C-alpha cells in the first residue's frame, strides 16, 4: 500500500467515534518508535513534519524514512506537513510526495487566512493523487515552529466563522482552538485544565460530519515528566491535557489528535535514565534505543487508552 491521504482515515474515524494519532517526526528513532506501536496494534497513523523538522532532517531523509515505514508495516500512513507557514512550503511538500498538508493562516486576518488556504487547497486538490489540506481557525497558545504565542494573545475559534471558512476554502479538515496549547506547560500550576466542549459542539452543529483537528494535545504524561526530573531535567511544572478530555473529543468530531511533546518527553526520559544509570555507555544505539522503546510505549498507550484506533488499519 502506498502512502495515503487523510480522507478515508477521517471518514472512518468520524463514523467510528475514534481519532487518528498525528505524531511529529524528526529522526529515525522517532519514526520507528511510532510505527512499531502502530504495527503491533494494527492502527492507521499520521506522521507529521514541521517546517523546522524539515530544516533539521531534510525533506528527502524524512520522506524516505516514512516510505520505509509504509513498506515495513503495510499500514495506512499519511505523511503530513504540520503548521505549513506559506503556500510555497506547502507546494514544496506536495511536489515532494507528502500526502497531506496543513496551511496555518491562523495568525493572519480572517480574509488573508481564507485567501492563502484556498490557494493551497486548489494546488493540493489538483495534484494527482489528491493531497488533503488542513486549515486552522483560532489561535493556540504555546510555542510552535519557533513562533511563540502568549496565552493572552491566544483566542478560541469562533463557531460563527467555520462554515464560511470551510465553504470558501474547500479544506478537508479544520484545526480549532478550544483551550489546548503547544508545549509541555499547558496550564499554570494549580489551574484546573479545561477544554471548551461547548465550542466543539457548536462547530459540529455547523459542520455535520466534518473532521476536526486538535493541536497541542499532549497529556504530558506524569511518569515521563518524573523520570526526566529524577535524572536532572527541569520539567517540574509541566502539565498537559487530561486523557478523559481527549477521549471525549475523539468520540465527538475530532478525528486527528496531534502529539509531539509527549514523544519528546519519552525520548528524553529514556536517554537521561540510560546515561545516568550507565555513565560508561557511549554507544548511541543503546541510549537512543531506550528512548525509542519509550516512544513505542507512549504511542501504544495513546492508541489503546486515548485514540481508540487499534485494529482500524
Ligand atoms: O506544533 C508544533 C510541533 O510541536 C512542532 O514543533 O516546530 O519545534 O518541530 P517544532
Ligand atoms: P503538543 O505540544 O501538545 O504535543 O502539540 C503538538 C502539535 O500540536 C503539533 O502540531
Ligand atoms: Zn500544532
mmCIF file of N, CA, C and O in Angstrom, residues 107-204:
data_model
loop_
_atom_site.group_PDB
_atom_site.id
_atom_site.type_symbol
_atom_site.label_atom_id
_atom_site.label_comp_id
_atom_site.label_asym_id
_atom_site.label_seq_id
_atom_site.Cartn_x
_atom_site.Cartn_y
_atom_site.Cartn_z
ATOM 1 N N UNK A 107 -2.629 33.040 12.257
ATOM 2 C CA UNK A 107 -2.101 34.308 12.781
ATOM 3 C C UNK A 107 -2.451 35.469 11.854
ATOM 4 O O UNK A 107 -2.185 36.625 12.162
ATOM 5 N N UNK A 108 -3.034 35.175 10.683
ATOM 6 C CA UNK A 108 -3.365 36.219 9.705
ATOM 7 C C UNK A 108 -4.758 36.767 9.981
ATOM 8 O O UNK A 108 -5.504 36.220 10.800
ATOM 9 N N UNK A 109 -5.142 37.830 9.243
ATOM 10 C CA UNK A 109 -6.530 38.291 9.328
ATOM 11 C C UNK A 109 -7.414 37.203 8.718
ATOM 12 O O UNK A 109 -6.924 36.354 7.946
ATOM 13 N N UNK A 110 -8.710 37.220 9.021
ATOM 14 C CA UNK A 110 -9.618 36.190 8.510
ATOM 15 C C UNK A 110 -9.547 36.100 6.981
ATOM 16 O O UNK A 110 -9.413 35.005 6.416
ATOM 17 N N UNK A 111 -9.620 37.242 6.300
ATOM 18 C CA UNK A 111 -9.637 37.232 4.829
ATOM 19 C C UNK A 111 -8.305 36.733 4.269
ATOM 20 O O UNK A 111 -8.282 36.016 3.266
ATOM 21 N N UNK A 112 -7.204 37.098 4.909
ATOM 22 C CA UNK A 112 -5.894 36.607 4.441
ATOM 23 C C UNK A 112 -5.783 35.100 4.656
ATOM 24 O O UNK A 112 -5.231 34.378 3.818
ATOM 25 N N UNK A 113 -6.314 34.623 5.777
ATOM 26 C CA UNK A 113 -6.313 33.189 6.064
ATOM 27 C C UNK A 113 -7.125 32.448 4.993
ATOM 28 O O UNK A 113 -6.674 31.440 4.430
ATOM 29 N N UNK A 114 -8.310 32.976 4.666
ATOM 30 C CA UNK A 114 -9.142 32.357 3.618
ATOM 31 C C UNK A 114 -8.352 32.307 2.301
ATOM 32 O O UNK A 114 -8.290 31.266 1.637
ATOM 33 N N UNK A 115 -7.717 33.430 1.944
ATOM 34 C CA UNK A 115 -7.051 33.520 0.632
ATOM 35 C C UNK A 115 -5.903 32.512 0.511
ATOM 36 O O UNK A 115 -5.825 31.769 -0.479
ATOM 37 N N UNK A 116 -5.026 32.458 1.524
ATOM 38 C CA UNK A 116 -3.866 31.563 1.393
ATOM 39 C C UNK A 116 -4.306 30.099 1.496
ATOM 40 O O UNK A 116 -3.777 29.215 0.799
ATOM 41 N N UNK A 117 -5.309 29.832 2.324
ATOM 42 C CA UNK A 117 -5.780 28.441 2.481
ATOM 43 C C UNK A 117 -6.413 27.960 1.165
ATOM 44 O O UNK A 117 -6.147 26.835 0.710
ATOM 45 N N UNK A 118 -7.210 28.819 0.546
ATOM 46 C CA UNK A 118 -7.860 28.469 -0.731
ATOM 47 C C UNK A 118 -6.812 28.170 -1.809
ATOM 48 O O UNK A 118 -6.944 27.226 -2.580
ATOM 49 N N UNK A 119 -5.750 28.995 -1.818
ATOM 50 C CA UNK A 119 -4.690 28.806 -2.815
ATOM 51 C C UNK A 119 -4.009 27.434 -2.629
ATOM 52 O O UNK A 119 -3.745 26.724 -3.604
ATOM 53 N N UNK A 120 -3.757 27.061 -1.386
ATOM 54 C CA UNK A 120 -3.130 25.752 -1.118
ATOM 55 C C UNK A 120 -4.092 24.625 -1.507
ATOM 56 O O UNK A 120 -3.696 23.638 -2.134
ATOM 57 N N UNK A 121 -5.367 24.786 -1.158
ATOM 58 C CA UNK A 121 -6.363 23.751 -1.484
ATOM 59 C C UNK A 121 -6.435 23.541 -2.997
ATOM 60 O O UNK A 121 -6.440 22.396 -3.477
ATOM 61 N N UNK A 122 -6.463 24.640 -3.759
ATOM 62 C CA UNK A 122 -6.565 24.492 -5.220
ATOM 63 C C UNK A 122 -5.374 23.703 -5.770
ATOM 64 O O UNK A 122 -5.534 22.818 -6.605
ATOM 65 N N UNK A 123 -4.198 24.007 -5.246
ATOM 66 C CA UNK A 123 -2.993 23.297 -5.722
ATOM 67 C C UNK A 123 -3.024 21.829 -5.281
ATOM 68 O O UNK A 123 -2.771 20.922 -6.075
ATOM 69 N N UNK A 124 -3.346 21.610 -4.011
ATOM 70 C CA UNK A 124 -3.297 20.245 -3.441
ATOM 71 C C UNK A 124 -4.340 19.328 -4.082
ATOM 72 O O UNK A 124 -4.069 18.160 -4.384
ATOM 73 N N UNK A 125 -5.531 19.860 -4.308
ATOM 74 C CA UNK A 125 -6.605 19.007 -4.846
ATOM 75 C C UNK A 125 -6.420 18.722 -6.336
ATOM 76 O O UNK A 125 -6.925 17.711 -6.835
ATOM 77 N N UNK A 126 -5.701 19.583 -7.018
ATOM 78 C CA UNK A 126 -5.444 19.343 -8.447
ATOM 79 C C UNK A 126 -4.322 18.320 -8.621
ATOM 80 O O UNK A 126 -4.111 17.778 -9.697
ATOM 81 N N UNK A 127 -3.588 18.070 -7.531
ATOM 82 C CA UNK A 127 -2.461 17.150 -7.605
ATOM 83 C C UNK A 127 -2.966 15.719 -7.769
ATOM 84 O O UNK A 127 -3.990 15.351 -7.233
ATOM 85 N N UNK A 128 -2.217 14.933 -8.509
ATOM 86 C CA UNK A 128 -2.542 13.501 -8.640
ATOM 87 C C UNK A 128 -1.461 12.692 -7.952
ATOM 88 O O UNK A 128 -0.299 12.818 -8.346
ATOM 89 N N UNK A 129 -1.749 11.871 -6.947
ATOM 90 C CA UNK A 129 -3.043 11.716 -6.300
ATOM 91 C C UNK A 129 -3.355 12.907 -5.381
ATOM 92 O O UNK A 129 -2.455 13.600 -4.927
ATOM 93 N N UNK A 130 -4.669 13.068 -5.149
ATOM 94 C CA UNK A 130 -5.262 14.143 -4.343
ATOM 95 C C UNK A 130 -4.561 14.284 -2.985
ATOM 96 O O UNK A 130 -4.432 13.319 -2.229
ATOM 97 N N UNK A 131 -4.107 15.492 -2.683
ATOM 98 C CA UNK A 131 -3.481 15.766 -1.379
ATOM 99 C C UNK A 131 -4.496 16.493 -0.498
ATOM 100 O O UNK A 131 -5.133 17.465 -0.938
ATOM 101 N N UNK A 132 -4.666 16.015 0.724
ATOM 102 C CA UNK A 132 -5.645 16.617 1.637
ATOM 103 C C UNK A 132 -5.040 17.836 2.349
ATOM 104 O O UNK A 132 -3.833 17.899 2.575
ATOM 105 N N UNK A 133 -5.918 18.780 2.708
ATOM 106 C CA UNK A 133 -5.448 20.035 3.328
ATOM 107 C C UNK A 133 -6.193 20.296 4.637
ATOM 108 O O UNK A 133 -7.418 20.199 4.701
ATOM 109 N N UNK A 134 -5.393 20.637 5.661
ATOM 110 C CA UNK A 134 -5.936 21.051 6.964
ATOM 111 C C UNK A 134 -5.741 22.568 7.089
ATOM 112 O O UNK A 134 -4.663 23.078 6.814
ATOM 113 N N UNK A 135 -6.810 23.264 7.486
ATOM 114 C CA UNK A 135 -6.695 24.699 7.771
ATOM 115 C C UNK A 135 -6.843 24.920 9.264
ATOM 116 O O UNK A 135 -7.122 23.994 10.019
ATOM 117 N N UNK A 136 -6.647 26.155 9.711
ATOM 118 C CA UNK A 136 -6.813 26.445 11.147
ATOM 119 C C UNK A 136 -7.525 27.774 11.354
ATOM 120 O O UNK A 136 -7.243 28.766 10.697
ATOM 121 N N UNK A 137 -8.461 27.751 12.295
ATOM 122 C CA UNK A 137 -9.181 28.963 12.716
ATOM 123 C C UNK A 137 -9.094 29.061 14.229
ATOM 124 O O UNK A 137 -9.430 28.107 14.932
ATOM 125 N N UNK A 138 -8.684 30.233 14.706
ATOM 126 C CA UNK A 138 -8.455 30.370 16.148
ATOM 127 C C UNK A 138 -6.974 30.161 16.396
ATOM 128 O O UNK A 138 -6.273 29.575 15.560
ATOM 129 N N UNK A 139 -6.476 30.641 17.525
ATOM 130 C CA UNK A 139 -5.032 30.580 17.756
ATOM 131 C C UNK A 139 -4.699 29.968 19.108
ATOM 132 O O UNK A 139 -5.203 30.419 20.146
ATOM 133 N N UNK A 140 -3.845 28.932 19.077
ATOM 134 C CA UNK A 140 -3.446 28.256 20.314
ATOM 135 C C UNK A 140 -2.294 29.003 20.976
ATOM 136 O O UNK A 140 -1.457 29.581 20.283
ATOM 137 N N UNK A 141 -2.224 28.928 22.284
ATOM 138 C CA UNK A 141 -1.054 29.458 22.991
ATOM 139 C C UNK A 141 0.084 28.452 22.890
ATOM 140 O O UNK A 141 -0.123 27.299 22.515
ATOM 141 N N UNK A 142 1.295 28.897 23.201
ATOM 142 C CA UNK A 142 2.437 27.992 23.245
ATOM 143 C C UNK A 142 3.432 28.256 22.137
ATOM 144 O O UNK A 142 3.338 29.258 21.435
ATOM 145 N N UNK A 143 4.372 27.309 22.008
ATOM 146 C CA UNK A 143 5.450 27.510 21.030
ATOM 147 C C UNK A 143 5.291 26.502 19.911
ATOM 148 O O UNK A 143 5.192 25.309 20.157
ATOM 149 N N UNK A 144 5.243 27.000 18.683
ATOM 150 C CA UNK A 144 5.208 26.105 17.551
ATOM 151 C C UNK A 144 6.111 26.677 16.473
ATOM 152 O O UNK A 144 6.037 27.855 16.135
ATOM 153 N N UNK A 145 7.013 25.823 15.999
ATOM 154 C CA UNK A 145 7.885 26.222 14.906
ATOM 155 C C UNK A 145 8.521 27.595 15.113
ATOM 156 O O UNK A 145 8.451 28.473 14.267
ATOM 157 N N UNK A 146 9.112 27.778 16.263
ATOM 158 C CA UNK A 146 9.839 29.000 16.618
ATOM 159 C C UNK A 146 8.938 30.223 16.793
ATOM 160 O O UNK A 146 9.404 31.316 17.025
ATOM 161 N N UNK A 147 7.613 30.053 16.647
ATOM 162 C CA UNK A 147 6.705 31.175 16.888
ATOM 163 C C UNK A 147 6.066 30.954 18.254
ATOM 164 O O UNK A 147 5.485 29.907 18.517
ATOM 165 N N UNK A 148 6.192 31.952 19.126
ATOM 166 C CA UNK A 148 5.640 31.792 20.469
ATOM 167 C C UNK A 148 4.385 32.648 20.606
ATOM 168 O O UNK A 148 4.412 33.844 20.315
ATOM 169 N N UNK A 149 3.279 32.030 21.006
ATOM 170 C CA UNK A 149 2.029 32.781 21.191
ATOM 171 C C UNK A 149 1.742 32.854 22.687
ATOM 172 O O UNK A 149 1.546 31.831 23.342
ATOM 173 N N UNK A 150 1.765 34.059 23.239
ATOM 174 C CA UNK A 150 1.473 34.246 24.666
ATOM 175 C C UNK A 150 0.031 33.840 24.932
ATOM 176 O O UNK A 150 -0.833 34.018 24.072
ATOM 177 N N UNK A 151 -0.229 33.346 26.167
ATOM 178 C CA UNK A 151 -1.584 32.853 26.425
ATOM 179 C C UNK A 151 -2.639 33.970 26.319
ATOM 180 O O UNK A 151 -3.772 33.716 25.930
ATOM 181 N N UNK A 152 -2.257 35.234 26.600
ATOM 182 C CA UNK A 152 -3.269 36.292 26.487
ATOM 183 C C UNK A 152 -3.542 36.676 25.032
ATOM 184 O O UNK A 152 -4.503 37.372 24.718
ATOM 185 N N UNK A 153 -2.690 36.207 24.082
ATOM 186 C CA UNK A 153 -2.932 36.502 22.660
ATOM 187 C C UNK A 153 -3.674 35.342 21.970
ATOM 188 O O UNK A 153 -4.119 35.477 20.833
ATOM 189 N N UNK A 154 -3.738 34.205 22.656
ATOM 190 C CA UNK A 154 -4.440 33.063 22.064
ATOM 191 C C UNK A 154 -5.930 33.371 22.031
ATOM 192 O O UNK A 154 -6.432 34.120 22.868
ATOM 193 N N UNK A 155 -6.632 32.842 21.013
ATOM 194 C CA UNK A 155 -8.075 33.058 21.025
ATOM 195 C C UNK A 155 -8.832 31.831 20.527
ATOM 196 O O UNK A 155 -8.359 31.114 19.647
ATOM 197 N N UNK A 156 -9.977 31.593 21.146
ATOM 198 C CA UNK A 156 -10.794 30.443 20.779
ATOM 199 C C UNK A 156 -11.346 30.617 19.363
ATOM 200 O O UNK A 156 -11.541 31.740 18.890
ATOM 201 N N UNK A 157 -11.631 29.493 18.727
ATOM 202 C CA UNK A 157 -12.278 29.521 17.421
ATOM 203 C C UNK A 157 -13.688 30.090 17.564
ATOM 204 O O UNK A 157 -14.405 29.737 18.509
ATOM 205 N N UNK A 158 -14.066 30.936 16.610
ATOM 206 C CA UNK A 158 -15.418 31.494 16.601
ATOM 207 C C UNK A 158 -16.300 30.569 15.745
ATOM 208 O O UNK A 158 -16.129 30.512 14.521
ATOM 209 N N UNK A 159 -17.245 29.849 16.357
ATOM 210 C CA UNK A 159 -18.067 28.894 15.590
ATOM 211 C C UNK A 159 -18.834 29.567 14.446
ATOM 212 O O UNK A 159 -19.153 28.914 13.451
ATOM 213 N N UNK A 160 -19.087 30.873 14.565
ATOM 214 C CA UNK A 160 -19.810 31.570 13.504
ATOM 215 C C UNK A 160 -18.998 31.696 12.215
ATOM 216 O O UNK A 160 -19.549 32.034 11.172
ATOM 217 N N UNK A 161 -17.684 31.442 12.301
ATOM 218 C CA UNK A 161 -16.846 31.591 11.091
ATOM 219 C C UNK A 161 -16.610 30.273 10.353
ATOM 220 O O UNK A 161 -16.187 30.293 9.202
ATOM 221 N N UNK A 162 -16.857 29.140 11.021
ATOM 222 C CA UNK A 162 -16.328 27.882 10.467
ATOM 223 C C UNK A 162 -16.984 27.458 9.148
ATOM 224 O O UNK A 162 -16.300 26.988 8.236
ATOM 225 N N UNK A 163 -18.294 27.675 9.045
ATOM 226 C CA UNK A 163 -18.992 27.245 7.828
ATOM 227 C C UNK A 163 -18.496 28.046 6.617
ATOM 228 O O UNK A 163 -18.219 27.498 5.559
ATOM 229 N N UNK A 164 -18.398 29.351 6.807
ATOM 230 C CA UNK A 164 -17.923 30.234 5.747
ATOM 231 C C UNK A 164 -16.489 29.852 5.354
ATOM 232 O O UNK A 164 -16.168 29.750 4.162
ATOM 233 N N UNK A 165 -15.643 29.591 6.359
ATOM 234 C CA UNK A 165 -14.233 29.267 6.087
ATOM 235 C C UNK A 165 -14.116 27.972 5.285
ATOM 236 O O UNK A 165 -13.400 27.909 4.277
ATOM 237 N N UNK A 166 -14.828 26.963 5.720
ATOM 238 C CA UNK A 166 -14.729 25.653 5.054
ATOM 239 C C UNK A 166 -15.314 25.732 3.632
ATOM 240 O O UNK A 166 -14.745 25.192 2.677
ATOM 241 N N UNK A 167 -16.422 26.423 3.471
ATOM 242 C CA UNK A 167 -17.044 26.525 2.152
ATOM 243 C C UNK A 167 -16.155 27.309 1.187
ATOM 244 O O UNK A 167 -15.946 26.895 0.046
ATOM 245 N N UNK A 168 -15.621 28.416 1.658
ATOM 246 C CA UNK A 168 -14.839 29.265 0.742
ATOM 247 C C UNK A 168 -13.459 28.700 0.434
ATOM 248 O O UNK A 168 -12.912 28.949 -0.629
ATOM 249 N N UNK A 169 -12.869 27.941 1.369
ATOM 250 C CA UNK A 169 -11.509 27.421 1.122
ATOM 251 C C UNK A 169 -11.511 26.021 0.519
ATOM 252 O O UNK A 169 -10.593 25.662 -0.209
ATOM 253 N N UNK A 170 -12.509 25.210 0.869
ATOM 254 C CA UNK A 170 -12.533 23.816 0.399
ATOM 255 C C UNK A 170 -11.629 22.887 1.190
ATOM 256 O O UNK A 170 -11.310 21.784 0.724
ATOM 257 N N UNK A 171 -11.211 23.283 2.399
ATOM 258 C CA UNK A 171 -10.326 22.417 3.199
ATOM 259 C C UNK A 171 -10.984 21.071 3.516
ATOM 260 O O UNK A 171 -12.207 20.959 3.568
ATOM 261 N N UNK A 172 -10.125 20.074 3.774
ATOM 262 C CA UNK A 172 -10.616 18.719 4.084
ATOM 263 C C UNK A 172 -10.788 18.499 5.579
ATOM 264 O O UNK A 172 -11.454 17.556 6.008
ATOM 265 N N UNK A 173 -10.101 19.320 6.389
ATOM 266 C CA UNK A 173 -10.255 19.221 7.849
ATOM 267 C C UNK A 173 -9.904 20.578 8.439
ATOM 268 O O UNK A 173 -9.272 21.416 7.776
ATOM 269 N N UNK A 174 -10.326 20.779 9.688
ATOM 270 C CA UNK A 174 -10.137 22.094 10.304
ATOM 271 C C UNK A 174 -9.621 21.953 11.736
ATOM 272 O O UNK A 174 -10.228 21.264 12.562
ATOM 273 N N UNK A 175 -8.489 22.627 12.006
ATOM 274 C CA UNK A 175 -7.959 22.684 13.376
ATOM 275 C C UNK A 175 -8.645 23.836 14.104
ATOM 276 O O UNK A 175 -8.766 24.941 13.556
ATOM 277 N N UNK A 176 -9.083 23.560 15.321
ATOM 278 C CA UNK A 176 -9.764 24.608 16.085
ATOM 279 C C UNK A 176 -9.092 24.789 17.453
ATOM 280 O O UNK A 176 -8.408 23.892 17.950
ATOM 281 N N UNK A 177 -9.326 25.952 18.037
ATOM 282 C CA UNK A 177 -8.746 26.268 19.349
ATOM 283 C C UNK A 177 -9.851 26.206 20.399
ATOM 284 O O UNK A 177 -10.794 27.007 20.372
ATOM 285 N N UNK A 178 -9.727 25.222 21.308
ATOM 286 C CA UNK A 178 -10.731 25.086 22.382
ATOM 287 C C UNK A 178 -10.063 25.010 23.752
ATOM 288 O O UNK A 178 -10.646 24.522 24.714
ATOM 289 N N UNK A 179 -8.813 25.471 23.820
ATOM 290 C CA UNK A 179 -8.154 25.501 25.133
ATOM 291 C C UNK A 179 -6.909 24.650 25.246
ATOM 292 O O UNK A 179 -6.235 24.680 26.277
ATOM 293 N N UNK A 180 -6.584 23.878 24.187
ATOM 294 C CA UNK A 180 -5.310 23.164 24.196
ATOM 295 C C UNK A 180 -4.210 24.161 23.828
ATOM 296 O O UNK A 180 -4.498 25.254 23.325
ATOM 297 N N UNK A 181 -2.955 23.787 24.062
ATOM 298 C CA UNK A 181 -1.858 24.670 23.653
ATOM 299 C C UNK A 181 -0.609 23.835 23.398
ATOM 300 O O UNK A 181 -0.500 22.692 23.860
ATOM 301 N N UNK A 182 0.316 24.412 22.656
ATOM 302 C CA UNK A 182 1.537 23.678 22.315
ATOM 303 C C UNK A 182 2.522 23.649 23.475
ATOM 304 O O UNK A 182 2.570 24.572 24.277
ATOM 305 N N UNK A 183 3.322 22.591 23.527
ATOM 306 C CA UNK A 183 4.396 22.510 24.510
ATOM 307 C C UNK A 183 3.989 21.732 25.750
ATOM 308 O O UNK A 183 2.894 21.155 25.824
ATOM 309 N N UNK A 184 4.866 21.736 26.751
ATOM 310 C CA UNK A 184 4.671 20.892 27.940
ATOM 311 C C UNK A 184 4.081 21.649 29.125
ATOM 312 O O UNK A 184 3.821 21.067 30.162
ATOM 313 N N UNK A 185 3.859 22.955 28.964
ATOM 314 C CA UNK A 185 3.342 23.760 30.089
ATOM 315 C C UNK A 185 2.013 24.378 29.654
ATOM 316 O O UNK A 185 1.931 25.547 29.302
ATOM 317 N N UNK A 186 0.970 23.565 29.665
ATOM 318 C CA UNK A 186 -0.294 23.990 29.062
ATOM 319 C C UNK A 186 -1.193 24.737 30.031
ATOM 320 O O UNK A 186 -2.066 25.498 29.635
ATOM 321 N N UNK A 187 -1.014 24.458 31.304
ATOM 322 C CA UNK A 187 -1.815 25.135 32.334
ATOM 323 C C UNK A 187 -0.868 25.589 33.429
ATOM 324 O O UNK A 187 0.187 24.979 33.639
ATOM 325 N N UNK A 188 -1.264 26.644 34.100
ATOM 326 C CA UNK A 188 -0.407 27.123 35.206
ATOM 327 C C UNK A 188 -0.574 26.178 36.395
ATOM 328 O O UNK A 188 -1.640 25.570 36.556
ATOM 329 N N UNK A 189 0.478 26.055 37.234
ATOM 330 C CA UNK A 189 0.346 25.188 38.410
ATOM 331 C C UNK A 189 -0.881 25.603 39.227
ATOM 332 O O UNK A 189 -1.102 26.793 39.457
ATOM 333 N N UNK A 190 -1.709 24.629 39.593
ATOM 334 C CA UNK A 190 -2.911 24.919 40.372
ATOM 335 C C UNK A 190 -4.132 25.234 39.517
ATOM 336 O O UNK A 190 -5.263 25.207 39.998
ATOM 337 N N UNK A 191 -3.905 25.531 38.232
ATOM 338 C CA UNK A 191 -5.039 25.842 37.341
ATOM 339 C C UNK A 191 -5.725 24.540 36.925
ATOM 340 O O UNK A 191 -5.049 23.543 36.642
ATOM 341 N N UNK A 192 -7.059 24.559 36.879
ATOM 342 C CA UNK A 192 -7.797 23.346 36.520
ATOM 343 C C UNK A 192 -7.855 23.239 34.988
ATOM 344 O O UNK A 192 -8.378 24.140 34.326
ATOM 345 N N UNK A 193 -7.308 22.140 34.413
ATOM 346 C CA UNK A 193 -7.388 22.001 32.954
ATOM 347 C C UNK A 193 -8.833 21.963 32.470
ATOM 348 O O UNK A 193 -9.666 21.256 33.045
ATOM 349 N N UNK A 194 -9.109 22.759 31.459
ATOM 350 C CA UNK A 194 -10.474 22.802 30.922
ATOM 351 C C UNK A 194 -10.437 22.963 29.411
ATOM 352 O O UNK A 194 -9.607 23.700 28.895
ATOM 353 N N UNK A 195 -11.332 22.291 28.720
ATOM 354 C CA UNK A 195 -11.474 22.497 27.279
ATOM 355 C C UNK A 195 -12.884 22.987 27.004
ATOM 356 O O UNK A 195 -13.832 22.608 27.712
ATOM 357 N N UNK A 196 -13.048 23.792 25.946
ATOM 358 C CA UNK A 196 -14.362 24.362 25.619
ATOM 359 C C UNK A 196 -15.138 23.390 24.706
ATOM 360 O O UNK A 196 -15.203 23.577 23.489
ATOM 361 N N UNK A 197 -15.715 22.347 25.336
ATOM 362 C CA UNK A 197 -16.507 21.385 24.558
ATOM 363 C C UNK A 197 -17.755 22.026 23.980
ATOM 364 O O UNK A 197 -18.310 21.545 23.000
ATOM 365 N N UNK A 198 -18.186 23.132 24.585
ATOM 366 C CA UNK A 198 -19.342 23.843 24.026
ATOM 367 C C UNK A 198 -19.002 24.401 22.635
ATOM 368 O O UNK A 198 -19.826 24.362 21.722
ATOM 369 N N UNK A 199 -17.754 24.877 22.479
ATOM 370 C CA UNK A 199 -17.345 25.398 21.160
ATOM 371 C C UNK A 199 -17.251 24.245 20.161
ATOM 372 O O UNK A 199 -17.738 24.345 19.032
ATOM 373 N N UNK A 200 -16.659 23.126 20.595
ATOM 374 C CA UNK A 200 -16.564 21.958 19.707
ATOM 375 C C UNK A 200 -17.965 21.527 19.254
ATOM 376 O O UNK A 200 -18.203 21.249 18.075
ATOM 377 N N UNK A 201 -18.917 21.503 20.183
ATOM 378 C CA UNK A 201 -20.285 21.106 19.841
ATOM 379 C C UNK A 201 -20.921 22.092 18.842
ATOM 380 O O UNK A 201 -21.568 21.682 17.874
ATOM 381 N N UNK A 202 -20.664 23.374 19.051
ATOM 382 C CA UNK A 202 -21.220 24.377 18.116
ATOM 383 C C UNK A 202 -20.608 24.229 16.726
ATOM 384 O O UNK A 202 -21.289 24.398 15.713
ATOM 385 N N UNK A 203 -19.305 23.913 16.693
ATOM 386 C CA UNK A 203 -18.647 23.689 15.397
ATOM 387 C C UNK A 203 -19.266 22.465 14.714
ATOM 388 O O UNK A 203 -19.570 22.469 13.517
ATOM 389 N N UNK A 204 -19.485 21.404 15.494
ATOM 390 C CA UNK A 204 -20.098 20.185 14.940
ATOM 391 C C UNK A 204 -21.486 20.459 14.384
ATOM 392 O O UNK A 204 -21.880 19.924 13.351
#
